[in-house]
Coordinates of C-alpha atoms in Angstrom, one line a residue:
Chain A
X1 CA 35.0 9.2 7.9
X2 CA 34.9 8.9 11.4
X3 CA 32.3 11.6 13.3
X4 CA 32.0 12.4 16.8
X5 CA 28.4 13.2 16.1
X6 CA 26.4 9.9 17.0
X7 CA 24.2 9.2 13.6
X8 CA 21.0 7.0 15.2
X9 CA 20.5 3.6 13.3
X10 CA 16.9 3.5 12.2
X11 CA 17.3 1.2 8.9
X12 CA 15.1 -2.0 9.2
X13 CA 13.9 -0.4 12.8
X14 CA 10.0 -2.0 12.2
X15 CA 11.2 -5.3 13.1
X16 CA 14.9 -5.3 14.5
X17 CA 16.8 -3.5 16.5
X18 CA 20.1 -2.5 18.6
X19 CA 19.2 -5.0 20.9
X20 CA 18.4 -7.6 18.3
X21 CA 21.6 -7.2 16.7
X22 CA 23.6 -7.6 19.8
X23 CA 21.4 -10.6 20.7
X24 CA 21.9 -12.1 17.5
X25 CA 25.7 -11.9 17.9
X26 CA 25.5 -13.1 21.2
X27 CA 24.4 -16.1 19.6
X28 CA 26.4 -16.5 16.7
X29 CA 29.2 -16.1 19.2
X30 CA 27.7 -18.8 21.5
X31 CA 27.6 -21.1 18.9
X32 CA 31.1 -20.1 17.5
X33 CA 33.0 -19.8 20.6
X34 CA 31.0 -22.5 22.7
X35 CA 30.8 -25.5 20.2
X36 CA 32.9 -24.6 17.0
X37 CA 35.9 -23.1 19.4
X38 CA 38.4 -22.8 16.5
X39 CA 41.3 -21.1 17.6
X40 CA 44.3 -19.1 15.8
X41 CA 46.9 -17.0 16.9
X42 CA 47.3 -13.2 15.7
X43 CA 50.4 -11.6 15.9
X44 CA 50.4 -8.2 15.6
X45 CA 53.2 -6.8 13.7
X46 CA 54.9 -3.6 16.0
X47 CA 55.8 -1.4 12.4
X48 CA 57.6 1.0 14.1
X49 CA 60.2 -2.0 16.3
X50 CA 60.6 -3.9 13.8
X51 CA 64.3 -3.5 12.6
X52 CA 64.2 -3.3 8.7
X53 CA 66.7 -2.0 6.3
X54 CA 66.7 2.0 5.6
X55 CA 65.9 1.0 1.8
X56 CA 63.8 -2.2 1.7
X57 CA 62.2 -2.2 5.0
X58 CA 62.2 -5.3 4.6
X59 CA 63.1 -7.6 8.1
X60 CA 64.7 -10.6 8.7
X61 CA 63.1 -13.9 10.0
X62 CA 63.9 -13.1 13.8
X63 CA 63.7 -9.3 13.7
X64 CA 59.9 -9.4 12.9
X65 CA 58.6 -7.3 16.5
X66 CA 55.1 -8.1 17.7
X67 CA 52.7 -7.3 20.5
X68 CA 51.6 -9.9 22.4
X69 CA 49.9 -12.3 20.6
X70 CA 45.8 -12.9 21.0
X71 CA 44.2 -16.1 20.5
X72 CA 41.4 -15.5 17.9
X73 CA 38.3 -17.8 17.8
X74 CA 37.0 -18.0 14.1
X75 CA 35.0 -19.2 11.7
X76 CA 37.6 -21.5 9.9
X77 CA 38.2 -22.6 6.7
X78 CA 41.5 -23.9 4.9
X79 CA 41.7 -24.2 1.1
X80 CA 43.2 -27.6 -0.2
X81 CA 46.8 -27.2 -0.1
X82 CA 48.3 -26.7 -3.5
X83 CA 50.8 -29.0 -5.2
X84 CA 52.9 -27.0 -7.3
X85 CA 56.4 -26.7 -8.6
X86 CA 59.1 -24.1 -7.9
X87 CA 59.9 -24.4 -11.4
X88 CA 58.3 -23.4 -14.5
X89 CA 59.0 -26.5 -16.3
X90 CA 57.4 -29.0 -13.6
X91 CA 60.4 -29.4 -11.9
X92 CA 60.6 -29.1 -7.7
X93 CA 57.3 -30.1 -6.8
X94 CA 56.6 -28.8 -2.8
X95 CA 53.2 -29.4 -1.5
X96 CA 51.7 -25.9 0.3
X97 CA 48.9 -24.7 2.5
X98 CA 46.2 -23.5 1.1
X99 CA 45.0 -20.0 1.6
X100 CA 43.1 -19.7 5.2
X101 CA 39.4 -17.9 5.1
X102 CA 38.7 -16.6 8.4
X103 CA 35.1 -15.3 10.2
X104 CA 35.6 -12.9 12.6
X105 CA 33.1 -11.1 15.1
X106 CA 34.3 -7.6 15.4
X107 CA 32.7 -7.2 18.6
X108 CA 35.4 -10.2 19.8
X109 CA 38.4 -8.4 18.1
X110 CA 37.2 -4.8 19.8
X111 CA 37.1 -7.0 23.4
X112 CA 40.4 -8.1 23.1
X113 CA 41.7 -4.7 21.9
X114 CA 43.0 -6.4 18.9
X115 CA 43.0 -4.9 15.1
X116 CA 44.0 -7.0 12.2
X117 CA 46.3 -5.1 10.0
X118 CA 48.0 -6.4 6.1
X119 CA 50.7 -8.1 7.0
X120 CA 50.0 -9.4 10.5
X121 CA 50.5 -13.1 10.8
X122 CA 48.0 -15.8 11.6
X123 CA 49.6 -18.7 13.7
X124 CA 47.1 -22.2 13.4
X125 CA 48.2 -24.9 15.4
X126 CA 47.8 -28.0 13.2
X127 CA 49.2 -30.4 16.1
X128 CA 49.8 -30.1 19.5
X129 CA 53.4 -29.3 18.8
X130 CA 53.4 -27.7 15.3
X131 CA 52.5 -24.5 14.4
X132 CA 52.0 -23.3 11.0
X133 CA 52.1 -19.2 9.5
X134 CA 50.0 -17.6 7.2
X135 CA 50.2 -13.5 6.5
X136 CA 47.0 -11.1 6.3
X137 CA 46.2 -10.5 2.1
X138 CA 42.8 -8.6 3.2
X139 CA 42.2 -7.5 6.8
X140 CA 38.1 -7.6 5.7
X141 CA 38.3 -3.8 7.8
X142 CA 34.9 -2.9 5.7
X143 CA 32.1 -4.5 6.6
X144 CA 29.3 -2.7 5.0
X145 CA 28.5 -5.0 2.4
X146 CA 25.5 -6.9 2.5
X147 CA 26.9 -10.5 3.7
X148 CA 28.7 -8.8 6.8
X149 CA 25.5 -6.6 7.7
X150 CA 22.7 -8.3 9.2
X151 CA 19.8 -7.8 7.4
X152 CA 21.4 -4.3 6.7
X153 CA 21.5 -3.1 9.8
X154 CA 25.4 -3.2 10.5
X155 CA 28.6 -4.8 9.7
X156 CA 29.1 -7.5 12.7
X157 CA 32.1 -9.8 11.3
X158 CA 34.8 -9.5 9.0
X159 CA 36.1 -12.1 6.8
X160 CA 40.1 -12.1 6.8
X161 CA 42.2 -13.9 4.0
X162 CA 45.2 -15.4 4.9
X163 CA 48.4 -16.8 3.0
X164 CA 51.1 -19.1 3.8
X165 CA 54.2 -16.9 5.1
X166 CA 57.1 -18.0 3.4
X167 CA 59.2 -20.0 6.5
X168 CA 62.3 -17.4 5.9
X169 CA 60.6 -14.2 6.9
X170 CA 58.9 -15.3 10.0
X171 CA 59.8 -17.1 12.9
X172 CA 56.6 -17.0 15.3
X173 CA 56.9 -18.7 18.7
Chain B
X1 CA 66.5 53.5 -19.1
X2 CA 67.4 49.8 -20.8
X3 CA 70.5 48.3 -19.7
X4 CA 73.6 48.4 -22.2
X5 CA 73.6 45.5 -24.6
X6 CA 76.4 42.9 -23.4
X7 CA 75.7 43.5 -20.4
X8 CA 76.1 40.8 -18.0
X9 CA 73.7 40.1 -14.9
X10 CA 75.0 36.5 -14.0
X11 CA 79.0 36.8 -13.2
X12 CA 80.2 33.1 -12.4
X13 CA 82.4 34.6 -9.8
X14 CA 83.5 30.8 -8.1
X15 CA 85.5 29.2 -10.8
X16 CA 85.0 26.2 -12.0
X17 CA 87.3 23.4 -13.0
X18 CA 87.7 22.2 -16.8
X19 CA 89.9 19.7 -18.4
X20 CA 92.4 17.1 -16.3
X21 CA 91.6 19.5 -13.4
X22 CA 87.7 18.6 -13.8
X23 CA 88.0 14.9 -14.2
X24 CA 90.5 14.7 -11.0
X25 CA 88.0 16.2 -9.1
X26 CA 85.4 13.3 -10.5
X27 CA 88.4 10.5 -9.0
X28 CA 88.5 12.7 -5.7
X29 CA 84.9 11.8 -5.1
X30 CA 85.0 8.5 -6.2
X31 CA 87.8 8.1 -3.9
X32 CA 86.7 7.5 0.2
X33 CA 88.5 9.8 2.3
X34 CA 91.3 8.3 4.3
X35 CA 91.5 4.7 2.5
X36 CA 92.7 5.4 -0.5
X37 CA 90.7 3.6 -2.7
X38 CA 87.4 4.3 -4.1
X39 CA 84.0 3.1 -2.5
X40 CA 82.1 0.6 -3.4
X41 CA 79.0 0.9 -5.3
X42 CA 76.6 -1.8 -4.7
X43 CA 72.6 -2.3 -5.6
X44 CA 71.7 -1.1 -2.4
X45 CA 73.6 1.9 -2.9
X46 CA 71.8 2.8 -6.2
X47 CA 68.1 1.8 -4.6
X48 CA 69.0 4.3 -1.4
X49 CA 70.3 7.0 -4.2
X50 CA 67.6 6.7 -6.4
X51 CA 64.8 6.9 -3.7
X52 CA 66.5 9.9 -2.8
X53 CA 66.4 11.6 -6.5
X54 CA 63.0 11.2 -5.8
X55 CA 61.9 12.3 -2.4
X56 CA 64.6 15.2 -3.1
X57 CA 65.1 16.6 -6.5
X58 CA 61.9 15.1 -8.0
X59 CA 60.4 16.4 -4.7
X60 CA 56.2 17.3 -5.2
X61 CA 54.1 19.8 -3.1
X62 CA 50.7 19.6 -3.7
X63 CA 48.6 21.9 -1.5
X64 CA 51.3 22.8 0.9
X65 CA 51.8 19.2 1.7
X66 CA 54.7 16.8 0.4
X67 CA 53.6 14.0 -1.7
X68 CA 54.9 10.5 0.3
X69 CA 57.6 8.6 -1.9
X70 CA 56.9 4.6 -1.4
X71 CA 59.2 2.2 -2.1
X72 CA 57.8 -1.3 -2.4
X73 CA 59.1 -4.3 -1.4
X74 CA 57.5 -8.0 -1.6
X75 CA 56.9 -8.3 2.5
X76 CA 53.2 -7.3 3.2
X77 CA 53.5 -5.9 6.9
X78 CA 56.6 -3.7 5.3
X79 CA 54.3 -2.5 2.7
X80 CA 51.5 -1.3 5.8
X81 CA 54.7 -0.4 7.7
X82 CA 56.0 2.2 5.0
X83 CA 52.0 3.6 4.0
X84 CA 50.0 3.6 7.4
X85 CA 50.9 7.1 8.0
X86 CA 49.2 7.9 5.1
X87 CA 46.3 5.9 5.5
X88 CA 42.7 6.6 6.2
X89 CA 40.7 4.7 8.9
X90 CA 40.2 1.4 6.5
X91 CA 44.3 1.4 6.1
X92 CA 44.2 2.2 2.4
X93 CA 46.9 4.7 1.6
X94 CA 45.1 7.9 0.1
X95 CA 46.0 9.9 -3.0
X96 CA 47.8 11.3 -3.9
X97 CA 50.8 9.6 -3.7
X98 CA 53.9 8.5 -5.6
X99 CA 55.3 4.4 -5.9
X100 CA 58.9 3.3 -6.6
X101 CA 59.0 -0.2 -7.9
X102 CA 62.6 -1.6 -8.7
X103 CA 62.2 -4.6 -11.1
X104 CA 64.1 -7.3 -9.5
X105 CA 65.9 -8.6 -12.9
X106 CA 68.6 -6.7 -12.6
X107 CA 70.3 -7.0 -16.2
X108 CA 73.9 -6.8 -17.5
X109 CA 74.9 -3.3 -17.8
X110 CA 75.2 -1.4 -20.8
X111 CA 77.5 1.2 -19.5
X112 CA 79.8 0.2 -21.6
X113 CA 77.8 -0.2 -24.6
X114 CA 77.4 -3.6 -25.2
X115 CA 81.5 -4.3 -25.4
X116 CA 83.5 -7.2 -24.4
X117 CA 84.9 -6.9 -21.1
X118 CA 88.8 -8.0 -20.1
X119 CA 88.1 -11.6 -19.0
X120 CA 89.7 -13.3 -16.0
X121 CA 88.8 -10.2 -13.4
X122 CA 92.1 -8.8 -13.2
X123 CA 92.5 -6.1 -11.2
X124 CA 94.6 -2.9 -12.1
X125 CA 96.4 -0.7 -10.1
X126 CA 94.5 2.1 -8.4
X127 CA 97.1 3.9 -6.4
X128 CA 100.6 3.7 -5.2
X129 CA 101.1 4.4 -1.3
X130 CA 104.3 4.8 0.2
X131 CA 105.4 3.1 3.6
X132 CA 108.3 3.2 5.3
X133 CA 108.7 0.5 8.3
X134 CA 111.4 2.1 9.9
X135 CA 114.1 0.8 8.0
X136 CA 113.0 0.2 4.7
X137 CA 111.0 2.8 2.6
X138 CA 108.4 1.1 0.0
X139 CA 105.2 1.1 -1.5
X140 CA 101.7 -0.2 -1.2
X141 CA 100.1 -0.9 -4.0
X142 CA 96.2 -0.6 -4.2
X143 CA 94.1 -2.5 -6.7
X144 CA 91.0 -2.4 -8.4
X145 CA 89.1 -4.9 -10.3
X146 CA 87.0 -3.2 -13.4
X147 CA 83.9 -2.9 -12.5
X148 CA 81.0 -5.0 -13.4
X149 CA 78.2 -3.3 -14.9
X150 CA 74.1 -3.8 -14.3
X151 CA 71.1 -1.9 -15.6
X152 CA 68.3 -1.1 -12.8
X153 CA 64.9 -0.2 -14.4
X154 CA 63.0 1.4 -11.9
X155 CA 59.0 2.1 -12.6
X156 CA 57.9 5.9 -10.8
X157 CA 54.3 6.1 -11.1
X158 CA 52.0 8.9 -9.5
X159 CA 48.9 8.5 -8.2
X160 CA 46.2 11.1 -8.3
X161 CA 43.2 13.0 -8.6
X162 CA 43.8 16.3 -10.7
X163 CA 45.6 16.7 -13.9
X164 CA 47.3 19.8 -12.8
X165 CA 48.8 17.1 -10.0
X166 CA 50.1 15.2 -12.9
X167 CA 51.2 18.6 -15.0
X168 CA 53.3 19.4 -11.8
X169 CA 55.5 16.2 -11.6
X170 CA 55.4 15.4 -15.6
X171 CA 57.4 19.1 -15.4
X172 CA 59.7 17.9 -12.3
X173 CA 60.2 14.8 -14.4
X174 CA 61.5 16.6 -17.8
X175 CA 63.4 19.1 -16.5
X176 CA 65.4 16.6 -15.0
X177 CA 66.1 14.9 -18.4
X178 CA 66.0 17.5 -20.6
X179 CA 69.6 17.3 -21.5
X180 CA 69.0 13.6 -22.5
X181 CA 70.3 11.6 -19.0
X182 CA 70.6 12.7 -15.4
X183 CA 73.5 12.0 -13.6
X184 CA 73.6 10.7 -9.7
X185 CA 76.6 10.6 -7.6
X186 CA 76.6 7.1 -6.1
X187 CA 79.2 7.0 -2.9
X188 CA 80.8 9.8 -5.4
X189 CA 80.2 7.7 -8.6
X190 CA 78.6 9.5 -11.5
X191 CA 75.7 7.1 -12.5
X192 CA 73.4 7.7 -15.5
X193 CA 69.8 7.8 -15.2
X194 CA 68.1 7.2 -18.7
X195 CA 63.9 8.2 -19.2
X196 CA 63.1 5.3 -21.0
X197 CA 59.3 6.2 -21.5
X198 CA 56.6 7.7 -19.7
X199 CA 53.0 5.7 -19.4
X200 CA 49.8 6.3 -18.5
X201 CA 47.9 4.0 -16.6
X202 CA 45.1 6.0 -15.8
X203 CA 42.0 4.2 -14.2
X204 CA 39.4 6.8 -16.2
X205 CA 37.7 5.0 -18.8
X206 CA 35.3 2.9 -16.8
X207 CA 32.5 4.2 -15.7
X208 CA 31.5 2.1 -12.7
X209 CA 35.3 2.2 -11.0
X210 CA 36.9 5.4 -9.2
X211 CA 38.7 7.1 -11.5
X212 CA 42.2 8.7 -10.8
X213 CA 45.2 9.3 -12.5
X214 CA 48.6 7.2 -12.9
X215 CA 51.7 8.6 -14.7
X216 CA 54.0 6.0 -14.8
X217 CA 57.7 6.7 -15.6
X218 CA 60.1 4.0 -16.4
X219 CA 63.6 5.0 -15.6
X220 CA 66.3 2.9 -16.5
X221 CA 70.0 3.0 -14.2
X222 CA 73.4 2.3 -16.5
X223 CA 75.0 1.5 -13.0
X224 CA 78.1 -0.8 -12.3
X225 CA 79.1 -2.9 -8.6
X226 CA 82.4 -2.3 -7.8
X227 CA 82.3 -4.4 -4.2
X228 CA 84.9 -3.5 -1.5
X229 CA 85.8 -7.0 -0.9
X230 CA 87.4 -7.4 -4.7
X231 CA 90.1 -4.5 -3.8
X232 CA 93.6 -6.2 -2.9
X233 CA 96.7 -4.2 -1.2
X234 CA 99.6 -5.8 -2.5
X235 CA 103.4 -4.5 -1.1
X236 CA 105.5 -3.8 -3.6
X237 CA 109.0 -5.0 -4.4
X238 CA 111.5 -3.1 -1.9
X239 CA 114.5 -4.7 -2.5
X240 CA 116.1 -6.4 -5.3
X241 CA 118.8 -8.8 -5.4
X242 CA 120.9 -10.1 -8.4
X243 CA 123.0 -13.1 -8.4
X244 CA 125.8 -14.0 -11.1
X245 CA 127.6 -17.0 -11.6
X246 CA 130.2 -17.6 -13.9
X247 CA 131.3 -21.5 -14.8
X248 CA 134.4 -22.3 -16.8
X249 CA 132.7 -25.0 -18.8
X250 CA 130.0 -22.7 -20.6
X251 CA 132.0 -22.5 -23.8
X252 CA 135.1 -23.6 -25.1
X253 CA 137.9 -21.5 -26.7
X254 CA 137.9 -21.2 -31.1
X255 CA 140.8 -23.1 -32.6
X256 CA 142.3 -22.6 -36.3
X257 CA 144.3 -25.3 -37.8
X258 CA 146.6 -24.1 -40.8
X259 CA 148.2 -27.2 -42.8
X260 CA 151.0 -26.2 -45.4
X261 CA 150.9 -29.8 -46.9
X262 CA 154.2 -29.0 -49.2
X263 CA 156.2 -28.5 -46.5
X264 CA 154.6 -30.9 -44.4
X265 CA 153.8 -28.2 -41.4
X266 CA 151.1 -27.8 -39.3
X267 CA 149.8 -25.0 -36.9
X268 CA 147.1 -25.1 -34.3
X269 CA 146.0 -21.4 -33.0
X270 CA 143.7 -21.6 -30.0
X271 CA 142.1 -18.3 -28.3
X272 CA 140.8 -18.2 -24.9
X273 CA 138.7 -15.7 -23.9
X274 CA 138.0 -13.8 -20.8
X275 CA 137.3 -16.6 -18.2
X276 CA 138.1 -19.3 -20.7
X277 CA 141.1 -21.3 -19.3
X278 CA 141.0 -24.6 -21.0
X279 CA 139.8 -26.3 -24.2
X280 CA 140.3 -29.5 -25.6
X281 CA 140.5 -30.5 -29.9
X282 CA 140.1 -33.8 -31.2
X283 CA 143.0 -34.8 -33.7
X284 CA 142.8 -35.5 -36.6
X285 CA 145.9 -36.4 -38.1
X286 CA 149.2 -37.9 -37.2
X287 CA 151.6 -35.0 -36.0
X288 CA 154.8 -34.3 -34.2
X289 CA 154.9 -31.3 -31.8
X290 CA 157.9 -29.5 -31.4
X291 CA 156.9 -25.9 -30.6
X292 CA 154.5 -23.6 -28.4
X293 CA 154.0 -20.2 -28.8
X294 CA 152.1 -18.3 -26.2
X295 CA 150.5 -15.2 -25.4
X296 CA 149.0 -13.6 -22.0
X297 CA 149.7 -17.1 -20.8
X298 CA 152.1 -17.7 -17.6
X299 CA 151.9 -21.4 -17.6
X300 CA 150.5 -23.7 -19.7
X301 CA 149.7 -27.9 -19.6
X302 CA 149.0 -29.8 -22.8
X303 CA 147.4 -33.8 -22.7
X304 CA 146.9 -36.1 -24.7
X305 CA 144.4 -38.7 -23.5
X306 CA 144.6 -37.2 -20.0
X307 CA 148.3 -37.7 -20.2
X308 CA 150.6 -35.2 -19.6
X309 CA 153.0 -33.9 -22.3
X310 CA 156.2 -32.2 -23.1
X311 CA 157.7 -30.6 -26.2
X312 CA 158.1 -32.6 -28.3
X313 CA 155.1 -35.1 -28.4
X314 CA 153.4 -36.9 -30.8
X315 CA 149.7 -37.3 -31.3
X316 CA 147.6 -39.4 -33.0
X317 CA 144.3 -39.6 -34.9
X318 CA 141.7 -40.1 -33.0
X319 CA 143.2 -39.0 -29.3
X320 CA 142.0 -35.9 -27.5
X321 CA 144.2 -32.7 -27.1
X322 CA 143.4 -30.5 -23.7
X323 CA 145.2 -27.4 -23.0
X324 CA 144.9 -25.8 -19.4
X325 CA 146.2 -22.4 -19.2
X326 CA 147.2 -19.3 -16.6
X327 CA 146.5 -16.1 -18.1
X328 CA 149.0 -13.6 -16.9
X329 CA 145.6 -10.7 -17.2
X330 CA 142.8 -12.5 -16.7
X331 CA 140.0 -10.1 -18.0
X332 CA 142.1 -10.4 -21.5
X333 CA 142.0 -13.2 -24.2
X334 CA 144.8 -15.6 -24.8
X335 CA 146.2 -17.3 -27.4
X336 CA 148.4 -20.3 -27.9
X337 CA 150.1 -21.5 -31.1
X338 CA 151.2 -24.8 -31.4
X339 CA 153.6 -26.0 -34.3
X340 CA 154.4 -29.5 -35.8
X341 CA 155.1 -31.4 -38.9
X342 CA 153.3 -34.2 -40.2
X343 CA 154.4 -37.9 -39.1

């Protein structure tokens, strides 16, 4: 729960620090922004523009309303994409992309003013002129764990699972 | 002091309806003011109805504060849309908290028990509306298809932290179907709601996972779709016309032949009916005509082969006999007697 009272962080204080943390993100970020530079798209869904049905809420492919959208740099990962069939007996094989992984510094989202929520979409421009959707399955909003602390001292990143968004329920740009 | 045995607190002092009177006010509903014909009941209409039995009748307070009712669809940003104001700072919904999950296989109805249905989708006359167009006055006649039963199995389930949370709704919940089945009115349609069983899904066994409560309760619809666009107005029939026509050919007129071989006589007795004017025999034996006796007849022709005879002819096997007459009343029969000998 969130407390106004400011709790100081002395875990791990013999050897690292505030400033080492930053530091150490301002490296990882060098390195992931400066060389990597992998770029997505996030669009933000607007929940309360949107223009659903009063039973579903569910929206149609252009009545999807979003903020602006933020280009994301990222750690980036793309699963193999999965042959499959839309029937159970083998029949209507369609090829899809595979699930996206993403890295994320938190102190890059909190810059841009940007919060990844379940449901946003991820655009990832595979060409220069086509763009490709996938929805947010796990925003990665706790970052306590060990492998998004460093060394324990705080979460720095999240890691955000994406899934292809079926073509019929968003449009994108 | 006690009150006085048969003493009644409760007087029902608005009556109610029973009988024909009772079911017409069950068609009143049904029907949509102004149009004449019933609404249309739809899936969507049942979903929206039945999210409302919840939220409403089935409504539960805990702590002063109303439980949120979520309705789930497949879309993930809908699902964050409909529980973020319930959420805590990592957008998980908290408990406790109540889900509506509609199974999407909706399956054929068994609002009518299972029976055959009439085939072909007929529809049946709902209503009859007079019109009048300024000259003519008629009717308008409104029609119905039967309509097309579905079951909808809905799954309730509440999630929380205290038993006496779950005590509270698993009451709501029974009250509601203690007579067996709850009805909903649908766009004025009385809809059956059946419990089909209550669950428990509880998350309290394992030691090393959160524990909390979930009561699920599967609830089955008997609904049926009666869609708007399956209603036909028809006019009805305003004006009838009959036509008659009468032909002279349709039959021909009976004929009697009396022989009185002895004497060597014969006697042919035709009788023309109303609108019969004209017949024709075949003959069958040599005879000599020499006398014609007639009744409700002012003229008269006789041929033989087409040819035109006078008293007294002969005829002879084999030739054709036609007699054209001119009945003096025509709505009465007429006969004509002709008499010969044989030759």
């Amino acid at each position: 729960m969130k407390n106004n009272r400011k709790i100081p962080i002395t875990r791990v204080n013999k050897f690292f620090s505030e400033e080492d943390f930053n530091l150490e993100v301002d490296f990882g970020r060098e390195w992931l922004e400066g060389d990597i530079n992998i770029k997505v798209i996030l669009f933000q869904v607007l929940q309360g523009e949107s223009s659903t049905d009063d039973i579903y809420g569910e929206a149609g492919r252009n009545e999807i309303r979003f903020k602006a959208p933020v280009e994301l740099t990222v750690n980036f990962q793309m699963e193999t994409p999965k042959n499959e069939s839309w029937n159970p007996d083998g029949s209507l094989r369609h090829l899809e992309h595979g699930n996206l992984t993403l890295g994320i510094y938190q102190s890059h989202l909190d810059e841009l003013g940007a919060e990844i929520n379940y449901g946003d979409y991820i655009g990832y421009a595979e060409t220069e002129d086509k763009m490709t959707y996938w929805t947010v399955s796990n925003n990665g909003i706790i970052t306590s764990d060990n492998s998004h602390t460093m060394i324990g001292y705080k979460g720095f990143y999240r890691t955000v699972t994406c899934v292809p968004a079926p073509e019929d329920e968003f449009k994108g740009i | 002091m006690g009150l006085p045995k048969n003493y009644r607190k409760n007087l029902k002092i608005t009556p109610t309806s029973e009988g024909f009177q009772a079911r017409q006010n069950i068609l009143n509903n049904i029907a949509n003011p102004g149009t004449y014909l019933p609404k249309s009941i739809l899936h969507e209409d049942m979903d929206r109805d039945f999210i409302k039995y919840v939220e409403g009748e089935l409504e539960l307070v805990l702590g002063g504060e109303k439980v949120p009712v979520i309705f789930l669809s497949i879309q993930r940003w809908a699902e964050f849309a409909r529980t973020w104001k319930f959420s805590d700072e990592y957008k998980n919904i908290t408990m406790p908290f109540i889900t509506i999950v509609r199974k999407p296989d909706a399956q054929i109805g068994t609002n009518y028990a299972g029976k055959f249905n009439v085939p072909g989708k007929p529809t049946f006359t709902y209503m009859k509306i007079p019109t009048w167009d300024g000259n003519i006055k008629s009717y308008d006649i409104y029609k119905i298809p039967q309509p097309v039963s579905v079951d909808l199995n809905y799954e309730v389930r509440l999630f929380c932290t205290r038993m006496r949370d779950l005590n509270i709704f698993n009451n709501s919940i029974l009250r509601s179907f203690a007579e067996g089945e709850k009805y909903l009115r649908i766009n004025g349609h009385p809809i059956p709601l059946m419990l089909d069983s209550i669950g428990d899904e509880s998350v309290i066994s394992n030691l090393d996972e959160k524990k909390y409560y979930v009561q699920l309760f599967t609830i089955k619809m008997l609904g049926y779709l009666l869609n708007e666009d399956d209603f036909e107005v028809t006019p009805a029939i305003s004006r009838g016309i009959q036509f008659f026509e009468l032909t002279e050919k349709v039959s021909s007129a009976p004929y009697q032949i009396n022989k009185v071989e002895e004497e060597g006589l014969v006697e042919i007795n035709l009788t023309f009916f109303p609108s019969i004017n004209n017949s024709s025999i075949p003959i069958e034996f040599n005879v000599e005509f020499s006398e014609i006796i007639t009744q409700n007849i002012i003229e008269y022709e006789v041929f033989l082969d087409d040819v035109l005879q006078t008293l007294p002819f002969n005829s002879l096997i084999g030739q054709e006999l036609k007699i054209n007459i001119l009945k003096s009343v025509p709505t009465s029969s007429s006969t004509i007697t002709l008499k010969g000998t044989f030759s």
